[in-house]
Structures are given as C-alpha cells and as structure tokens.
JSON list of C-alpha atoms in Angstrom, two decimals:
[
{"chain": "B", "resi": 1, "resn": "MET", "atom": "CA", "xyz": [35.08, 25.26, 25.78]},
{"chain": "B", "resi": 2, "resn": "VAL", "atom": "CA", "xyz": [33.01, 22.11, 26.21]},
{"chain": "B", "resi": 3, "resn": "THR", "atom": "CA", "xyz": [29.45, 22.40, 25.00]},
{"chain": "B", "resi": 4, "resn": "ASN", "atom": "CA", "xyz": [26.42, 20.28, 25.75]},
{"chain": "B", "resi": 5, "resn": "PRO", "atom": "CA", "xyz": [24.76, 18.22, 23.05]},
{"chain": "B", "resi": 6, "resn": "PRO", "atom": "CA", "xyz": [21.68, 20.02, 21.68]},
{"chain": "B", "resi": 7, "resn": "TYR", "atom": "CA", "xyz": [19.44, 17.45, 23.36]},
{"chain": "B", "resi": 8, "resn": "PHE", "atom": "CA", "xyz": [20.87, 18.39, 26.76]},
{"chain": "B", "resi": 9, "resn": "ASP", "atom": "CA", "xyz": [20.42, 22.08, 26.13]},
{"chain": "B", "resi": 10, "resn": "SER", "atom": "CA", "xyz": [16.77, 21.66, 25.18]},
{"chain": "B", "resi": 11, "resn": "ARG", "atom": "CA", "xyz": [16.02, 19.47, 28.22]},
{"chain": "B", "resi": 12, "resn": "ILE", "atom": "CA", "xyz": [17.88, 21.83, 30.56]},
{"chain": "B", "resi": 13, "resn": "ALA", "atom": "CA", "xyz": [15.99, 24.81, 29.13]},
{"chain": "B", "resi": 14, "resn": "ALA", "atom": "CA", "xyz": [12.67, 22.98, 29.49]},
{"chain": "B", "resi": 15, "resn": "PHE", "atom": "CA", "xyz": [13.46, 22.07, 33.09]},
{"chain": "B", "resi": 16, "resn": "ARG", "atom": "CA", "xyz": [14.52, 25.65, 33.86]},
{"chain": "B", "resi": 17, "resn": "HIS", "atom": "CA", "xyz": [11.29, 26.94, 32.29]},
{"chain": "B", "resi": 18, "resn": "SER", "atom": "CA", "xyz": [9.21, 24.44, 34.28]},
{"chain": "B", "resi": 19, "resn": "ILE", "atom": "CA", "xyz": [10.83, 25.24, 37.59]},
{"chain": "B", "resi": 20, "resn": "ARG", "atom": "CA", "xyz": [10.60, 29.00, 37.03]},
{"chain": "B", "resi": 21, "resn": "SER", "atom": "CA", "xyz": [6.89, 28.70, 36.24]},
{"chain": "B", "resi": 22, "resn": "ILE", "atom": "CA", "xyz": [6.19, 27.26, 39.70]},
{"chain": "B", "resi": 23, "resn": "ASN", "atom": "CA", "xyz": [5.71, 29.67, 42.59]},
{"chain": "B", "resi": 24, "resn": "ASP", "atom": "CA", "xyz": [5.47, 27.23, 45.48]},
{"chain": "B", "resi": 25, "resn": "GLU", "atom": "CA", "xyz": [8.87, 26.05, 46.76]},
{"chain": "B", "resi": 26, "resn": "CYS", "atom": "CA", "xyz": [7.48, 22.65, 47.80]},
{"chain": "B", "resi": 27, "resn": "ASP", "atom": "CA", "xyz": [6.18, 22.11, 44.27]},
{"chain": "B", "resi": 28, "resn": "LYS", "atom": "CA", "xyz": [9.54, 23.17, 42.84]},
{"chain": "B", "resi": 29, "resn": "PHE", "atom": "CA", "xyz": [11.25, 20.65, 45.07]},
{"chain": "B", "resi": 30, "resn": "GLN", "atom": "CA", "xyz": [8.83, 17.92, 43.99]},
{"chain": "B", "resi": 31, "resn": "LEU", "atom": "CA", "xyz": [9.71, 18.70, 40.37]},
{"chain": "B", "resi": 32, "resn": "CYS", "atom": "CA", "xyz": [13.40, 18.30, 41.30]},
{"chain": "B", "resi": 33, "resn": "VAL", "atom": "CA", "xyz": [12.67, 14.96, 42.99]},
{"chain": "B", "resi": 34, "resn": "ASN", "atom": "CA", "xyz": [10.70, 13.73, 39.98]},
{"chain": "B", "resi": 35, "resn": "LEU", "atom": "CA", "xyz": [13.49, 14.62, 37.56]},
{"chain": "B", "resi": 36, "resn": "ARG", "atom": "CA", "xyz": [16.10, 13.09, 39.85]},
{"chain": "B", "resi": 37, "resn": "ASP", "atom": "CA", "xyz": [14.13, 9.84, 39.96]},
{"chain": "B", "resi": 38, "resn": "GLU", "atom": "CA", "xyz": [13.68, 9.84, 36.18]},
{"chain": "B", "resi": 39, "resn": "LEU", "atom": "CA", "xyz": [17.42, 10.39, 35.59]},
{"chain": "B", "resi": 40, "resn": "LEU", "atom": "CA", "xyz": [18.41, 7.71, 38.10]},
{"chain": "B", "resi": 41, "resn": "SER", "atom": "CA", "xyz": [16.02, 5.28, 36.47]},
{"chain": "B", "resi": 42, "resn": "GLN", "atom": "CA", "xyz": [17.59, 6.01, 33.07]},
{"chain": "B", "resi": 43, "resn": "HIS", "atom": "CA", "xyz": [21.03, 5.55, 34.59]},
{"chain": "B", "resi": 44, "resn": "MET", "atom": "CA", "xyz": [20.07, 2.17, 36.06]},
{"chain": "B", "resi": 45, "resn": "GLU", "atom": "CA", "xyz": [18.52, 1.11, 32.77]},
{"chain": "B", "resi": 46, "resn": "LEU", "atom": "CA", "xyz": [21.69, 2.01, 30.87]},
{"chain": "B", "resi": 47, "resn": "LYS", "atom": "CA", "xyz": [23.93, 0.12, 33.32]},
{"chain": "B", "resi": 48, "resn": "TRP", "atom": "CA", "xyz": [21.65, -2.92, 32.96]},
{"chain": "B", "resi": 49, "resn": "PHE", "atom": "CA", "xyz": [21.86, -2.60, 29.16]},
{"chain": "B", "resi": 50, "resn": "PHE", "atom": "CA", "xyz": [25.68, -2.44, 29.26]},
{"chain": "B", "resi": 51, "resn": "ALA", "atom": "CA", "xyz": [25.72, -5.67, 31.26]},
{"chain": "B", "resi": 52, "resn": "CYS", "atom": "CA", "xyz": [23.41, -7.41, 28.79]},
{"chain": "B", "resi": 53, "resn": "ILE", "atom": "CA", "xyz": [25.47, -6.26, 25.79]},
{"chain": "B", "resi": 54, "resn": "GLU", "atom": "CA", "xyz": [28.70, -7.38, 27.45]},
{"chain": "B", "resi": 55, "resn": "GLU", "atom": "CA", "xyz": [27.18, -10.83, 28.02]},
{"chain": "B", "resi": 56, "resn": "VAL", "atom": "CA", "xyz": [26.37, -11.08, 24.31]},
{"chain": "B", "resi": 57, "resn": "MET", "atom": "CA", "xyz": [29.87, -9.91, 23.33]},
{"chain": "B", "resi": 58, "resn": "GLN", "atom": "CA", "xyz": [31.38, -12.48, 25.68]},
{"chain": "B", "resi": 59, "resn": "ALA", "atom": "CA", "xyz": [29.21, -15.29, 24.32]},
{"chain": "B", "resi": 60, "resn": "GLU", "atom": "CA", "xyz": [29.31, -14.44, 20.63]},
{"chain": "B", "resi": 61, "resn": "CYS", "atom": "CA", "xyz": [32.70, -12.88, 19.86]},
{"chain": "B", "resi": 62, "resn": "THR", "atom": "CA", "xyz": [35.88, -14.92, 20.30]},
{"chain": "B", "resi": 63, "resn": "GLN", "atom": "CA", "xyz": [38.10, -11.95, 19.44]},
{"chain": "B", "resi": 64, "resn": "TYR", "atom": "CA", "xyz": [36.36, -9.90, 22.13]},
{"chain": "B", "resi": 65, "resn": "LYS", "atom": "CA", "xyz": [37.11, -12.57, 24.75]},
{"chain": "B", "resi": 66, "resn": "LYS", "atom": "CA", "xyz": [40.78, -12.67, 23.73]},
{"chain": "B", "resi": 67, "resn": "ALA", "atom": "CA", "xyz": [41.13, -8.89, 23.69]},
{"chain": "B", "resi": 68, "resn": "LYS", "atom": "CA", "xyz": [39.35, -8.62, 27.05]},
{"chain": "B", "resi": 69, "resn": "ARG", "atom": "CA", "xyz": [41.95, -10.85, 28.67]},
{"chain": "B", "resi": 70, "resn": "HIS", "atom": "CA", "xyz": [44.68, -8.52, 27.39]},
{"chain": "B", "resi": 71, "resn": "TRP", "atom": "CA", "xyz": [42.89, -5.41, 28.65]},
{"chain": "B", "resi": 72, "resn": "LEU", "atom": "CA", "xyz": [42.37, -6.92, 32.06]},
{"chain": "B", "resi": 73, "resn": "ASN", "atom": "CA", "xyz": [46.00, -8.10, 32.29]},
{"chain": "B", "resi": 74, "resn": "GLY", "atom": "CA", "xyz": [47.34, -4.70, 31.24]},
{"chain": "B", "resi": 75, "resn": "LYS", "atom": "CA", "xyz": [49.13, -6.20, 28.23]},
{"chain": "B", "resi": 76, "resn": "ASN", "atom": "CA", "xyz": [47.49, -3.92, 25.71]},
{"chain": "B", "resi": 77, "resn": "THR", "atom": "CA", "xyz": [48.66, -0.33, 25.49]},
{"chain": "B", "resi": 78, "resn": "ASP", "atom": "CA", "xyz": [46.25, 0.59, 22.73]},
{"chain": "B", "resi": 79, "resn": "VAL", "atom": "CA", "xyz": [44.54, 3.97, 23.06]},
{"chain": "B", "resi": 80, "resn": "ASP", "atom": "CA", "xyz": [41.20, 2.20, 22.68]},
{"chain": "B", "resi": 81, "resn": "LYS", "atom": "CA", "xyz": [42.01, 0.21, 25.83]},
{"chain": "B", "resi": 82, "resn": "LYS", "atom": "CA", "xyz": [40.76, 3.04, 28.07]},
{"chain": "B", "resi": 83, "resn": "ARG", "atom": "CA", "xyz": [37.42, 3.08, 26.30]},
{"chain": "B", "resi": 84, "resn": "TRP", "atom": "CA", "xyz": [37.06, -0.69, 26.73]},
{"chain": "B", "resi": 85, "resn": "GLU", "atom": "CA", "xyz": [38.01, -0.39, 30.40]},
{"chain": "B", "resi": 86, "resn": "LEU", "atom": "CA", "xyz": [35.32, 2.23, 30.89]},
{"chain": "B", "resi": 87, "resn": "PHE", "atom": "CA", "xyz": [32.81, 0.04, 29.06]},
{"chain": "B", "resi": 88, "resn": "LEU", "atom": "CA", "xyz": [33.73, -2.96, 31.19]},
{"chain": "B", "resi": 89, "resn": "ASP", "atom": "CA", "xyz": [33.47, -0.94, 34.41]},
{"chain": "B", "resi": 90, "resn": "VAL", "atom": "CA", "xyz": [29.93, 0.12, 33.54]},
{"chain": "B", "resi": 91, "resn": "ALA", "atom": "CA", "xyz": [29.02, -3.41, 32.38]},
{"chain": "B", "resi": 92, "resn": "LYS", "atom": "CA", "xyz": [30.43, -4.88, 35.60]},
{"chain": "B", "resi": 93, "resn": "SER", "atom": "CA", "xyz": [28.40, -2.43, 37.65]},
{"chain": "B", "resi": 94, "resn": "GLY", "atom": "CA", "xyz": [25.29, -3.33, 35.66]},
{"chain": "B", "resi": 95, "resn": "ALA", "atom": "CA", "xyz": [25.93, -7.06, 36.09]},
{"chain": "B", "resi": 96, "resn": "ALA", "atom": "CA", "xyz": [26.21, -6.58, 39.86]},
{"chain": "B", "resi": 97, "resn": "LEU", "atom": "CA", "xyz": [22.94, -4.65, 39.82]},
{"chain": "B", "resi": 98, "resn": "LYS", "atom": "CA", "xyz": [21.24, -7.43, 37.86]},
{"chain": "B", "resi": 99, "resn": "ARG", "atom": "CA", "xyz": [22.49, -10.08, 40.30]},
{"chain": "B", "resi": 100, "resn": "GLU", "atom": "CA", "xyz": [21.35, -8.14, 43.34]},
{"chain": "B", "resi": 101, "resn": "CYS", "atom": "CA", "xyz": [17.94, -7.24, 41.90]},
{"chain": "B", "resi": 102, "resn": "LEU", "atom": "CA", "xyz": [17.09, -10.64, 40.44]},
{"chain": "B", "resi": 103, "resn": "ALA", "atom": "CA", "xyz": [15.96, -12.41, 43.63]},
{"chain": "B", "resi": 104, "resn": "PRO", "atom": "CA", "xyz": [13.81, -9.55, 44.99]},
{"chain": "B", "resi": 105, "resn": "LEU", "atom": "CA", "xyz": [12.21, -8.99, 41.59]},
{"chain": "B", "resi": 106, "resn": "THR", "atom": "CA", "xyz": [11.49, -12.70, 41.24]},
{"chain": "B", "resi": 107, "resn": "LYS", "atom": "CA", "xyz": [9.68, -12.58, 44.60]},
{"chain": "B", "resi": 108, "resn": "ALA", "atom": "CA", "xyz": [7.82, -9.44, 43.56]},
{"chain": "B", "resi": 109, "resn": "SER", "atom": "CA", "xyz": [6.64, -11.03, 40.32]},
{"chain": "B", "resi": 110, "resn": "GLY", "atom": "CA", "xyz": [4.86, -13.61, 42.47]},
{"chain": "B", "resi": 111, "resn": "GLY", "atom": "CA", "xyz": [5.37, -16.44, 40.03]},
{"chain": "B", "resi": 112, "resn": "ARG", "atom": "CA", "xyz": [3.30, -14.65, 37.40]},
{"chain": "B", "resi": 113, "resn": "GLY", "atom": "CA", "xyz": [6.27, -14.12, 35.11]},
{"chain": "B", "resi": 114, "resn": "ASN", "atom": "CA", "xyz": [8.11, -10.98, 34.21]},
{"chain": "B", "resi": 115, "resn": "GLU", "atom": "CA", "xyz": [5.18, -9.07, 32.71]},
{"chain": "B", "resi": 116, "resn": "LYS", "atom": "CA", "xyz": [4.46, -7.06, 35.85]},
{"chain": "B", "resi": 117, "resn": "VAL", "atom": "CA", "xyz": [8.16, -6.39, 36.52]},
{"chain": "B", "resi": 118, "resn": "GLN", "atom": "CA", "xyz": [8.70, -5.28, 32.93]},
{"chain": "B", "resi": 119, "resn": "HIS", "atom": "CA", "xyz": [5.51, -3.23, 32.75]},
{"chain": "B", "resi": 120, "resn": "TYR", "atom": "CA", "xyz": [6.41, -1.17, 35.81]},
{"chain": "B", "resi": 121, "resn": "GLN", "atom": "CA", "xyz": [10.16, -1.24, 35.00]},
{"chain": "B", "resi": 122, "resn": "TRP", "atom": "CA", "xyz": [10.96, -2.08, 38.61]},
{"chain": "B", "resi": 123, "resn": "ALA", "atom": "CA", "xyz": [14.48, -3.24, 37.77]},
{"chain": "B", "resi": 124, "resn": "PHE", "atom": "CA", "xyz": [15.42, 0.31, 36.84]},
{"chain": "B", "resi": 125, "resn": "MET", "atom": "CA", "xyz": [14.13, 1.91, 40.03]},
{"chain": "B", "resi": 126, "resn": "GLY", "atom": "CA", "xyz": [17.34, 1.05, 41.84]},
{"chain": "B", "resi": 127, "resn": "LEU", "atom": "CA", "xyz": [18.60, -1.64, 44.15]},
{"chain": "B", "resi": 128, "resn": "LYS", "atom": "CA", "xyz": [16.90, -0.24, 47.24]},
{"chain": "B", "resi": 129, "resn": "TYR", "atom": "CA", "xyz": [13.55, -0.24, 45.46]},
{"chain": "B", "resi": 130, "resn": "CYS", "atom": "CA", "xyz": [14.08, -3.83, 44.28]},
{"chain": "B", "resi": 131, "resn": "LYS", "atom": "CA", "xyz": [14.85, -4.93, 47.83]},
{"chain": "B", "resi": 132, "resn": "VAL", "atom": "CA", "xyz": [11.79, -3.15, 49.23]},
{"chain": "B", "resi": 133, "resn": "LEU", "atom": "CA", "xyz": [9.61, -4.86, 46.61]},
{"chain": "B", "resi": 134, "resn": "GLY", "atom": "CA", "xyz": [11.11, -8.25, 47.48]},
{"chain": "B", "resi": 135, "resn": "THR", "atom": "CA", "xyz": [10.56, -7.70, 51.19]},
{"chain": "B", "resi": 136, "resn": "ALA", "atom": "CA", "xyz": [6.97, -6.56, 50.63]},
{"chain": "B", "resi": 137, "resn": "ALA", "atom": "CA", "xyz": [6.28, -9.61, 48.45]},
{"chain": "B", "resi": 138, "resn": "THR", "atom": "CA", "xyz": [7.70, -11.91, 51.14]},
{"chain": "B", "resi": 139, "resn": "ARG", "atom": "CA", "xyz": [5.61, -10.30, 53.88]},
{"chain": "B", "resi": 140, "resn": "ASN", "atom": "CA", "xyz": [2.42, -10.09, 51.82]},
{"chain": "B", "resi": 141, "resn": "PRO", "atom": "CA", "xyz": [2.26, -13.05, 49.44]},
{"chain": "B", "resi": 142, "resn": "THR", "atom": "CA", "xyz": [-0.71, -12.93, 47.08]}
]
C-alpha cells in the first residue's frame, strides 16, 4: 500500500477540518478555489525552478551535457535514465513557461525592474495570468 508523506497527511487533515467547519456551500467552494490556486502556484514555481536548475547544470557541468546527449539519443539504458528524462521533461516545461511569461511580465513591470513582479510572484500565477497582466500593462501604461 502506498502511503502519503506525513506532510501531506497533515495538510489534507487540516483542509478537511477547514472545509467541514464551514456551513455555507459557497464559502466551502471558495476555500477549494483558494487551495487550488495555491497548489497551482506552487506547481508553476517548481517547474520554473527545474528550468533554472537545468540551465545551471547545462552551463556548469560538462559531464551533464555529455550524459544528456546520450539520454536524448536513447543510447543510455541506465535505470537512472528514466529519472533524468522525467527531470528534463519538467525542466523543459518550466523553460517554456519562462519564455512565454517573460514578455508579458516585462510589460507589467513597467520598466521599474523586477521588484514588483517578484514581490507579487506573478510569474507563478500561471501563463494566463501573465498574459492578462501584459495586456493590462499595454492598455494602461503608467
């Protein structure tokens, strides 16, 4: 039987307790929406982090670059290959997210630097959110 890590169990129990303590169904749903948004933000943040780490590995580790070519060409049958493939898939997804979010977030920062973007963690709100911010910044320059 697969068990959850203790951290999961405590968070699940806390969420269950919170949702059971609410009588109004609309408020329960809002709690679900809030947790969904929090989890998606964490997911986006982790994908972004994978992409950043992979960039460092690529730039700083010659052996990594050589091994990566073998993994991508299917020449390596090592058991660890599957773990690297999974890592690379997540990093690739994060890199795509970074590329797509960069222009809208640059517009949203309004030339004031990254402080505002970092403070509000807009990059981790998802691609749709980044695009909406970019569009709003274009339509309403400050």
